[in-house]
mmCIF file of C-alpha atoms in Angstrom:
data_model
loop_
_atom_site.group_PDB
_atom_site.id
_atom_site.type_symbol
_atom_site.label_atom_id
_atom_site.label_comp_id
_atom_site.label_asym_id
_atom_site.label_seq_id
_atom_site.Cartn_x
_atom_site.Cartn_y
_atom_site.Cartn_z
ATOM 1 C CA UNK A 1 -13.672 13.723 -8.153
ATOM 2 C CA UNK A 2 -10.911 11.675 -7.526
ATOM 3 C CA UNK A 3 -8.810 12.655 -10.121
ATOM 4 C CA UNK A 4 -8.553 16.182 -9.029
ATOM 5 C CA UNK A 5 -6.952 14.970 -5.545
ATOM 6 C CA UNK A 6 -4.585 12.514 -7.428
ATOM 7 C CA UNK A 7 -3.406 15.641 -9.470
ATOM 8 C CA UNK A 8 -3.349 17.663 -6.347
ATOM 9 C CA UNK A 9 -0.747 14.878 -4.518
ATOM 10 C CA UNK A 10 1.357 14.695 -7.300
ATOM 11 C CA UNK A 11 1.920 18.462 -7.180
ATOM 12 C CA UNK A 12 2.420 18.686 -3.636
ATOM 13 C CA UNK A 13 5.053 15.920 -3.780
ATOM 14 C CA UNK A 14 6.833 17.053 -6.972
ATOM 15 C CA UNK A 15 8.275 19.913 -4.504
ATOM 16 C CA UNK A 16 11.966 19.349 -4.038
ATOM 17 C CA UNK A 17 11.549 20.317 -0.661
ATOM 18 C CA UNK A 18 8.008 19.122 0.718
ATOM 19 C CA UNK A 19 8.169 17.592 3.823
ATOM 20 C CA UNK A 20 5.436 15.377 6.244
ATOM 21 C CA UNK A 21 4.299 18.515 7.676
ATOM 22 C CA UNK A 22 3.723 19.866 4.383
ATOM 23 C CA UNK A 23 1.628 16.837 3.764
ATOM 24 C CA UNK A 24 -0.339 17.376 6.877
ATOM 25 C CA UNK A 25 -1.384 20.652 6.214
ATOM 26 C CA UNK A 26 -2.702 19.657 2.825
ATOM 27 C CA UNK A 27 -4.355 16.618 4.541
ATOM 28 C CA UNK A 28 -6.005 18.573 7.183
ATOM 29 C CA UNK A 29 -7.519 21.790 4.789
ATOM 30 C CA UNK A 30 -9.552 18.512 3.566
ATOM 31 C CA UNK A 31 -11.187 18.084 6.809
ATOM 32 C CA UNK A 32 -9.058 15.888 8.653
ATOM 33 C CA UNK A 33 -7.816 16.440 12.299
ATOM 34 C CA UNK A 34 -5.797 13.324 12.862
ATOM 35 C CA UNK A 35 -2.602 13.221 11.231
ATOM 36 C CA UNK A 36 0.423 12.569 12.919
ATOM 37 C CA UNK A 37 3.994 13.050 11.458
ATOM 38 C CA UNK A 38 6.845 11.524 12.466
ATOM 39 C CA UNK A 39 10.732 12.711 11.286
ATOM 40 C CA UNK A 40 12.301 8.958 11.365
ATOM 41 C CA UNK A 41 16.670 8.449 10.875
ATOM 42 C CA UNK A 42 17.647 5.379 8.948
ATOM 43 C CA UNK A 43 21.076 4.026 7.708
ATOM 44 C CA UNK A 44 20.912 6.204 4.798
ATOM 45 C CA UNK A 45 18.733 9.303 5.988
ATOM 46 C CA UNK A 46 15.749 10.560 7.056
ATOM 47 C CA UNK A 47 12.164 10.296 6.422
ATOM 48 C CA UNK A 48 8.991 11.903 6.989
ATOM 49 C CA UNK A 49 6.103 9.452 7.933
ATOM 50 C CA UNK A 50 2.585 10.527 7.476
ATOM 51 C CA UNK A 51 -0.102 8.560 9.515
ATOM 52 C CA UNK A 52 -3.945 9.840 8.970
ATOM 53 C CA UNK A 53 -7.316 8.155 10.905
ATOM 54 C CA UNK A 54 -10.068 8.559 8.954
ATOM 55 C CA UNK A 55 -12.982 7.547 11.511
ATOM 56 C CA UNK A 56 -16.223 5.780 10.797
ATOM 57 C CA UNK A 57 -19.240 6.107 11.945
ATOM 58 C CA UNK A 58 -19.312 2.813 13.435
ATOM 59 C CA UNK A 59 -15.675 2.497 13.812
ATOM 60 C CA UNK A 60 -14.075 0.744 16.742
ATOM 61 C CA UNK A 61 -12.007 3.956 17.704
ATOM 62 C CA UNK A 62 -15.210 5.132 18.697
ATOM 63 C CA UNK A 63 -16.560 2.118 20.194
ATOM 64 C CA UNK A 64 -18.511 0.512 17.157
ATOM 65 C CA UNK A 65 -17.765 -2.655 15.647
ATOM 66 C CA UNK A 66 -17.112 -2.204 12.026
ATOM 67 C CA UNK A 67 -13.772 -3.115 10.665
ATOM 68 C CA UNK A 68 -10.645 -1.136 10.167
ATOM 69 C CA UNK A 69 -9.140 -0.778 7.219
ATOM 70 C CA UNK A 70 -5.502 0.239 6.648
ATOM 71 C CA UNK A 71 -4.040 1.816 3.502
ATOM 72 C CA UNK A 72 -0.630 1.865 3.316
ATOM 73 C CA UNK A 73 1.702 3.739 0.309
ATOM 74 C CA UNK A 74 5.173 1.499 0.001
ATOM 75 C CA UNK A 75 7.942 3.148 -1.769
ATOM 76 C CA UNK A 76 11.709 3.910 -1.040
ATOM 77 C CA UNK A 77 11.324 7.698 -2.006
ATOM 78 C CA UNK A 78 9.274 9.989 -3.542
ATOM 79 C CA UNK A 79 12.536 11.275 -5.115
ATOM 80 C CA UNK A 80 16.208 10.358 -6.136
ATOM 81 C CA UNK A 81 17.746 14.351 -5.569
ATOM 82 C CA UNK A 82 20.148 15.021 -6.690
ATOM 83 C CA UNK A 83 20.795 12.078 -8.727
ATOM 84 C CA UNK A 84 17.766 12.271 -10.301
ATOM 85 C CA UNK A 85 15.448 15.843 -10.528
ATOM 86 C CA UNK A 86 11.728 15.407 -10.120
ATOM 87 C CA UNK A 87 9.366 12.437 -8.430
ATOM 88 C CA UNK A 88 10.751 9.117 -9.609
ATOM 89 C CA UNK A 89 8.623 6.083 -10.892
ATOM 90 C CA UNK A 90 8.789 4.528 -6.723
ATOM 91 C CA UNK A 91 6.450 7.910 -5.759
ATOM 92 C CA UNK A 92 3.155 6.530 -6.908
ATOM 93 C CA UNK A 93 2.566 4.358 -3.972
ATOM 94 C CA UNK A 94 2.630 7.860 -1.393
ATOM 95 C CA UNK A 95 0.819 9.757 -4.335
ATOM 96 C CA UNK A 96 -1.934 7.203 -4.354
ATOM 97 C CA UNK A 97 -1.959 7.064 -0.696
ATOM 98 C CA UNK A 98 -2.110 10.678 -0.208
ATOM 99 C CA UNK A 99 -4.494 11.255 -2.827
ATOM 100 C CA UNK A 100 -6.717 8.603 -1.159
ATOM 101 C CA UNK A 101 -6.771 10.268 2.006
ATOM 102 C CA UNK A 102 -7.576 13.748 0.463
ATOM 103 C CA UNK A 103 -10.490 12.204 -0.980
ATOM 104 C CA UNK A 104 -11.713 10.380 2.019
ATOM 105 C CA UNK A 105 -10.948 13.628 4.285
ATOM 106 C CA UNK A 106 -13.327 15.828 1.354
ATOM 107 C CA UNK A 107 -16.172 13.005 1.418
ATOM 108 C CA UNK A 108 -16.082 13.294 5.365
ATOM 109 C CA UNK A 109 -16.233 17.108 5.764
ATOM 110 C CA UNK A 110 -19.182 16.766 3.391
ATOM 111 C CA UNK A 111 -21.177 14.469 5.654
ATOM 112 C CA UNK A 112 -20.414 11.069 3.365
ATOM 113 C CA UNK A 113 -19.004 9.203 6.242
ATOM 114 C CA UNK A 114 -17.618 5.307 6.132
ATOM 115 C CA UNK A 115 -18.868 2.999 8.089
ATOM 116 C CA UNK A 116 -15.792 1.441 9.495
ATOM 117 C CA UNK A 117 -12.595 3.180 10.603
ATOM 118 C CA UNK A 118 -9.584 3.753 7.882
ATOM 119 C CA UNK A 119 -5.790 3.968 8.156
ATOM 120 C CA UNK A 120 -3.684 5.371 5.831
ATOM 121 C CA UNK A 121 0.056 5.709 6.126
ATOM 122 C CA UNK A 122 3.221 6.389 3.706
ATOM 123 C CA UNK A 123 6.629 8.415 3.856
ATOM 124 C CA UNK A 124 7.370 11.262 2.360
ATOM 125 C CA UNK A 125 11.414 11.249 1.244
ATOM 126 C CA UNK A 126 12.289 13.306 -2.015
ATOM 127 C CA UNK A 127 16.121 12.274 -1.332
ATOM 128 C CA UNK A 128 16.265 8.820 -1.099
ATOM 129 C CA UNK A 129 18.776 6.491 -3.124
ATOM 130 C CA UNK A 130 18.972 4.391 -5.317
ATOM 131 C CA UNK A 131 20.271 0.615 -5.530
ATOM 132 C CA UNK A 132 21.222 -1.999 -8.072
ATOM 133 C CA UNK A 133 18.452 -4.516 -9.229
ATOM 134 C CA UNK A 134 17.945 -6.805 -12.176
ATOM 135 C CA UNK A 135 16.139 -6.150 -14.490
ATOM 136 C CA UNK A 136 15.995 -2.494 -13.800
ATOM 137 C CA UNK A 137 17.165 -0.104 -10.714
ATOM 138 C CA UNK A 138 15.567 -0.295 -7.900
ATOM 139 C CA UNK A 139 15.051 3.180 -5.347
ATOM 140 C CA UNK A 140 16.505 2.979 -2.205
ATOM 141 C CA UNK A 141 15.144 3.760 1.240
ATOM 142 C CA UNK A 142 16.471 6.114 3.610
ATOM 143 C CA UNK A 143 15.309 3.512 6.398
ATOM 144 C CA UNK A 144 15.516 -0.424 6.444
ATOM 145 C CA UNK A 145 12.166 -2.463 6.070
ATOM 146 C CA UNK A 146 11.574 -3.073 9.736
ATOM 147 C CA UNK A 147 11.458 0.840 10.271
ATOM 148 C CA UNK A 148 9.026 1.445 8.074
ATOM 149 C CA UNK A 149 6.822 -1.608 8.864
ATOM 150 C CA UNK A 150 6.592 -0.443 11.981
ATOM 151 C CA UNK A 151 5.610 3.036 11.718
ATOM 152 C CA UNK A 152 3.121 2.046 8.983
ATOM 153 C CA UNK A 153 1.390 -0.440 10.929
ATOM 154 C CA UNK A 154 -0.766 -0.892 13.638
ATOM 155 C CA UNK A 155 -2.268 -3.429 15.892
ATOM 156 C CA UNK A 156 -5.828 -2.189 15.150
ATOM 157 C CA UNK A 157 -6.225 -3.638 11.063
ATOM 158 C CA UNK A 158 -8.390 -6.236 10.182
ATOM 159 C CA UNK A 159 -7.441 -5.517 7.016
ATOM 160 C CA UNK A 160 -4.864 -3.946 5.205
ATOM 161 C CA UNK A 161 -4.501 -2.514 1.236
ATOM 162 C CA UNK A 162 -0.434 -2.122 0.024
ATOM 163 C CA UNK A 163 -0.024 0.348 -2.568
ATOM 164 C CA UNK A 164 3.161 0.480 -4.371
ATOM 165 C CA UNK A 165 4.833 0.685 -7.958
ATOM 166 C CA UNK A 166 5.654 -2.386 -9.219
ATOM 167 C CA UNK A 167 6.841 -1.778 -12.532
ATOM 168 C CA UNK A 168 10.853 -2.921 -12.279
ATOM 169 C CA UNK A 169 9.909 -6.695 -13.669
ATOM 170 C CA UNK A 170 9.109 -8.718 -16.217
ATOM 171 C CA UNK A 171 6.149 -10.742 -15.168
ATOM 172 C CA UNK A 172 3.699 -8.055 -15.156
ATOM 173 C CA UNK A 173 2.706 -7.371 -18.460
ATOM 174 C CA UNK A 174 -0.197 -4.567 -18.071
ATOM 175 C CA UNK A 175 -0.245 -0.984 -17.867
ATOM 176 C CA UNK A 176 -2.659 0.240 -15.287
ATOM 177 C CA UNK A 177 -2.692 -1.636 -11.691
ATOM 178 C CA UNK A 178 -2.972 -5.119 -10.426
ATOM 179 C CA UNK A 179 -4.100 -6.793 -7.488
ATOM 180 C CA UNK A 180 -2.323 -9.557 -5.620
ATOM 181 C CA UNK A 181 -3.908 -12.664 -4.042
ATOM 182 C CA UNK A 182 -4.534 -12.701 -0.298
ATOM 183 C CA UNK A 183 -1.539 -13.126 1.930
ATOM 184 C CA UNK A 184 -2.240 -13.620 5.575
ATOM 185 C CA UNK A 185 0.427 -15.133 8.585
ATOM 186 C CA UNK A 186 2.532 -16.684 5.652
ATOM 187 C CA UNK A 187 0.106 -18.171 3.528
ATOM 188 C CA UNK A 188 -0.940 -17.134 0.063
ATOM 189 C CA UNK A 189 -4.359 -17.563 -0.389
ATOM 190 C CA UNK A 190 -6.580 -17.514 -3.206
ATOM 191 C CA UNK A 191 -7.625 -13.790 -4.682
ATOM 192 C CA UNK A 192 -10.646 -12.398 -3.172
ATOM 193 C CA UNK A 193 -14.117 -12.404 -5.484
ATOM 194 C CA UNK A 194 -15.107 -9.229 -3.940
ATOM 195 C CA UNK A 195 -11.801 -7.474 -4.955
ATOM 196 C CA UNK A 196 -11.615 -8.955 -8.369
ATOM 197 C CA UNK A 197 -15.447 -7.583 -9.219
ATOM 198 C CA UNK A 198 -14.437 -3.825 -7.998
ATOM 199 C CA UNK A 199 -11.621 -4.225 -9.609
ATOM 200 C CA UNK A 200 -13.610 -4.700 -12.659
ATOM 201 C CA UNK A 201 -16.055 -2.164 -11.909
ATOM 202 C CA UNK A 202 -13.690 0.845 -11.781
ATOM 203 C CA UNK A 203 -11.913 -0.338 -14.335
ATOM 204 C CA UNK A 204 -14.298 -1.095 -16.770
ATOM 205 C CA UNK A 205 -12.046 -4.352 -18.098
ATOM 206 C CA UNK A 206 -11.178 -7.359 -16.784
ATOM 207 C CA UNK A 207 -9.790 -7.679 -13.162
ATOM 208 C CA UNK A 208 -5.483 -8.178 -12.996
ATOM 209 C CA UNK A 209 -3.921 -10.177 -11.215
ATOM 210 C CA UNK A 210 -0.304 -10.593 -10.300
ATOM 211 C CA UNK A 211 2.187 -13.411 -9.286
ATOM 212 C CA UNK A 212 3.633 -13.390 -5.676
ATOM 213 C CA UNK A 213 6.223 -15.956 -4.845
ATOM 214 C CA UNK A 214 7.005 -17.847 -1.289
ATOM 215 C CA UNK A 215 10.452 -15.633 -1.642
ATOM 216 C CA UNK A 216 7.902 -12.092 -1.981
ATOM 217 C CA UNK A 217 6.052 -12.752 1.551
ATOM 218 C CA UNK A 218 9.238 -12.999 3.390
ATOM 219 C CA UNK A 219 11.166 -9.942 5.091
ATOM 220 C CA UNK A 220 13.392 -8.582 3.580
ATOM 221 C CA UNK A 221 16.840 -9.013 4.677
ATOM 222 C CA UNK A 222 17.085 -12.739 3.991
ATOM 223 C CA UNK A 223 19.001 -12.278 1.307
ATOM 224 C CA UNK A 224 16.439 -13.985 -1.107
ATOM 225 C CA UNK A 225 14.770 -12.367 -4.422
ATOM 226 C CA UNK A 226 11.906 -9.993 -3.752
ATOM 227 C CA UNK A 227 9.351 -8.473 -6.941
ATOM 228 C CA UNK A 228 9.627 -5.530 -4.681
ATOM 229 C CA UNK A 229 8.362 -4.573 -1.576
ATOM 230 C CA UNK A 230 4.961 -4.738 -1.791
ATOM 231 C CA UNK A 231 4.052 -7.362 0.338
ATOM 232 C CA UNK A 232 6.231 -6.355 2.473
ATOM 233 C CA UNK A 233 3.622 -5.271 5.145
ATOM 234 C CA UNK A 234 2.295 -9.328 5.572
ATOM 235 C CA UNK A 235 5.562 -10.082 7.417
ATOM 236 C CA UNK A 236 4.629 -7.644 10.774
ATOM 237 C CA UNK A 237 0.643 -7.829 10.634
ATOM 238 C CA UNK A 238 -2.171 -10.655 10.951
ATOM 239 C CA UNK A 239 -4.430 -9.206 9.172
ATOM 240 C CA UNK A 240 -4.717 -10.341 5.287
ATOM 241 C CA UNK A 241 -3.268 -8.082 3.254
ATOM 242 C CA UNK A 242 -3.601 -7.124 -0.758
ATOM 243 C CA UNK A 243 -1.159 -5.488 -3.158
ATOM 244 C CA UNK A 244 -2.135 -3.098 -5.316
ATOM 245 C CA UNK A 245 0.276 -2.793 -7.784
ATOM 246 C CA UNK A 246 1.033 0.031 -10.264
ATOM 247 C CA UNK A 247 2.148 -1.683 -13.709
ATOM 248 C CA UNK A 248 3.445 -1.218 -16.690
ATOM 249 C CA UNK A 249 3.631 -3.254 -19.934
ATOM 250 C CA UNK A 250 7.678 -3.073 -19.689
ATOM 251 C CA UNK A 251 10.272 -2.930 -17.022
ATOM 252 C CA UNK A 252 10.683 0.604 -15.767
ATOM 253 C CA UNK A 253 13.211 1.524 -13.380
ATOM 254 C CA UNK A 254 12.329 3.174 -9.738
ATOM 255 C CA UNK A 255 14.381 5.795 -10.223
ATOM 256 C CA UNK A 256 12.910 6.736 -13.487
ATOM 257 C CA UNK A 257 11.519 10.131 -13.489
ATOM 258 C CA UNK A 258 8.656 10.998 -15.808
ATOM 259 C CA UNK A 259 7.300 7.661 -15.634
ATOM 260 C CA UNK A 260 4.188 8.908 -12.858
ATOM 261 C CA UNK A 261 1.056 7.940 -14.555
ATOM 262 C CA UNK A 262 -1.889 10.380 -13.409
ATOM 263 C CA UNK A 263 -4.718 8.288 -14.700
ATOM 264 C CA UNK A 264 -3.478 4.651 -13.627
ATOM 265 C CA UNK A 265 -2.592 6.142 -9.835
ATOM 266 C CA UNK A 266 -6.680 7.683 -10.010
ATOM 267 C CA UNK A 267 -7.644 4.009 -10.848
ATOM 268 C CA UNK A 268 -5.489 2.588 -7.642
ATOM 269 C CA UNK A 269 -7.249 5.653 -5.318
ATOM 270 C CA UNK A 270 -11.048 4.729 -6.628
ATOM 271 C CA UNK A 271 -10.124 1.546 -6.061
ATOM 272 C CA UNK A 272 -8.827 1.807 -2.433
ATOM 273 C CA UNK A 273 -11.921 4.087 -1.649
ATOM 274 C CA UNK A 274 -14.814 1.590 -2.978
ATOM 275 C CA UNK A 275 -12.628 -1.031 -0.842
ATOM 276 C CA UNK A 276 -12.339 0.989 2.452
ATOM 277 C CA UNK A 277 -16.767 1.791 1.358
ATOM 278 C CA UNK A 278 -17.549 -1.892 1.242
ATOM 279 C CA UNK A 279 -14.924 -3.279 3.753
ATOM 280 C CA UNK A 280 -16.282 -1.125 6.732
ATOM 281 C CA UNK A 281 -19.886 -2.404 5.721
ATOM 282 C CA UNK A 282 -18.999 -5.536 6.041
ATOM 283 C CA UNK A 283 -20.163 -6.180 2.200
ATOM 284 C CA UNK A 284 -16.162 -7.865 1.230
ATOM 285 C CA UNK A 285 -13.963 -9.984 2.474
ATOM 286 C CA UNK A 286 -10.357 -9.925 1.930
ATOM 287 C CA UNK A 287 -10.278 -14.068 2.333
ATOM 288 C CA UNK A 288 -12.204 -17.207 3.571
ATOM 289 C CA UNK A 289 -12.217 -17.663 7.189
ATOM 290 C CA UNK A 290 -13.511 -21.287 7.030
ATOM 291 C CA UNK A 291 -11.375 -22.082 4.773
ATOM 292 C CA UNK A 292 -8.161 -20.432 6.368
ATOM 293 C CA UNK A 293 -9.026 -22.523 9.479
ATOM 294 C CA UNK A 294 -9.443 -25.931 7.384
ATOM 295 C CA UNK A 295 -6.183 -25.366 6.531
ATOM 296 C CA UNK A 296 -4.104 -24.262 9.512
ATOM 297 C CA UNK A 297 -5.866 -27.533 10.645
ATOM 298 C CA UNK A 298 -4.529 -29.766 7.552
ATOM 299 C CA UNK A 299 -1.441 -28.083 7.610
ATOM 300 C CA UNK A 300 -0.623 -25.923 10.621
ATOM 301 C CA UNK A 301 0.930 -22.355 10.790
ATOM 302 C CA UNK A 302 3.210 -20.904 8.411
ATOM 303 C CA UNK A 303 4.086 -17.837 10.420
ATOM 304 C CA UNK A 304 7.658 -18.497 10.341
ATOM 305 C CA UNK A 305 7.433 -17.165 7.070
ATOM 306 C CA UNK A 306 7.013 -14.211 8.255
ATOM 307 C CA UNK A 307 10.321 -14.333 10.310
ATOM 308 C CA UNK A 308 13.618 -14.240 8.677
ATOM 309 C CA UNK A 309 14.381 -17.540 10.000
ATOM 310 C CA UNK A 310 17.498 -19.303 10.767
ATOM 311 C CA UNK A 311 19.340 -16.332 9.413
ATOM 312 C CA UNK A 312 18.689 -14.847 13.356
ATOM 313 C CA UNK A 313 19.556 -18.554 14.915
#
């Protein structure tokens, strides 16, 4: 039951002084043996990152073929201490990420084994800061955006899933969680079929959908608006990548505490789960390939989106 590992995250992270390792432990009493941790300084503290291999049956860490999925939690911190007492709106992104892997890692000890290989990263901060944004606070990050894209990444996605709250706007209009289109070496590309209909089947409603901008698939640091950083991960990765978006029906800030939403988090795990189910089979797709090729031929790369341009000239 997925909703018993969701609640079981959120308690683990709602300690004021949980840590990665802390993580781990819970992680691995599920069944899983590789988790790393990794104790990371930024310009404004230090983080825990939590990376957890899930493997396949057919996965290519073992020498199969199947894809790789990677799951990754965004957020600046789980927690604003002591400015603010308690996990803060930003947390669901690591809560839904953690709770996914507690899942998977309980499915696997019981013999229901993926097909394909899964990755699932996040940090675990419950100190971070905050920082000014319109139309509600934003949390901070103890580390800049290129830190954590690079420990949350690696080389070996085909595919990659970006959880994070996204409820500090006013173009998302839903309480629950959304889905972004397809965003792969700069391009936005059209919203995948296959996530729209298991969208809609662990939902039981209509799929949702939100709006990315060109600004939103560019690094941060370019001094340009961002929704948040959600789609961050697209700017250090090839593979396509999808946010999944916890929302609300009105602006909440990061840094508000109380706002965690058990229920809507439990969608976002199921969710990632059936994905990582059907990915590894080969059942989805995350885009077009024909299509992506007809129109790097039309209308060539656009990877220097994913640079932060002549700012570094």
């Amino acid at each position: 039951m997925s909703l018993k590992w969701t609640i079981e995250a959120i308690e683990l992270l709602s300690n004021p002084k949980v840590s990665g390792q802390d993580v781990k432990e819970a992680l691995v009493k599920t069944g899983l043996k590789d988790v790393e941790v990794k104790s990371v300084t930024g310009p404004n503290g230090k983080t825990d990152f939590v990376k957890v291999w899930i493997p396949g049956k057919e996965g290519k860490r073992s020498g199969g073929t199947a894809p790789t999925l990677g799951i990754v939690g965004r957020l600046g911190g789980i927690g604003a201490r002591p400015e603010r007492l308690g996990l803060v709106s930003d947390a669901d992104g690591g809560i839904a990420a953690v709770a996914t892997a507690m899942l998977l890692g309980d499915m696997y000890s019981k013999g229901d084994i993926l097909k394909g290989d899964v990755f699932i990263s996040t940090h675990i901060c419950p100190d971070a800061p905050t920082q000014p944004h319109d139309p509600v606070p934003f949390m901070g990050s103890p580390i800049d955006m290129a830190m954590a894209n690079k420990e949350e990444i690696t080389d070996e996605l085909d595919a990659l899933l970006s959880i994070d709250t996204t409820r500090g706007n006013r173009v998302i209009n839903h309480r629950g969680f959304a889905i972004s289109p397809t965003v792969k070496e700069g391009w936005i590309l059209r919203v995948s079929e296959d996530l729209l209909s298991l969208m809609s089947y662990i939902t039981g409603k209509m799929p949702m959908v939100f709006p990315i901008t060109m600004q939103d698939i560019t690094p941060y640091g370019n001094d340009v608006y961002h929704l948040n950083s959600i789609m961050q991960p697209c700017t250090a990765t090839s593979a396509p990548v999808v946010g999944v978006a916890l929302t609300s029906e009105v602006p909440v800030p990061g840094c508000a505490t109380g706002a965690t939403q058990a229920m809507d988090i439990d969608e976002a795990v199921r969710f990632s789960v059936e994905v990582a189910k059907y990915y590894g089979e080969g059942k989805i797709s995350f885009y077009d390939a024909t299509e992506f090729d007809r129109l790097i031929s039309l209308y060539g790369h656009m990877r220097h989106l994913q640079t932060l341009g002549k700012i570094n000239k």
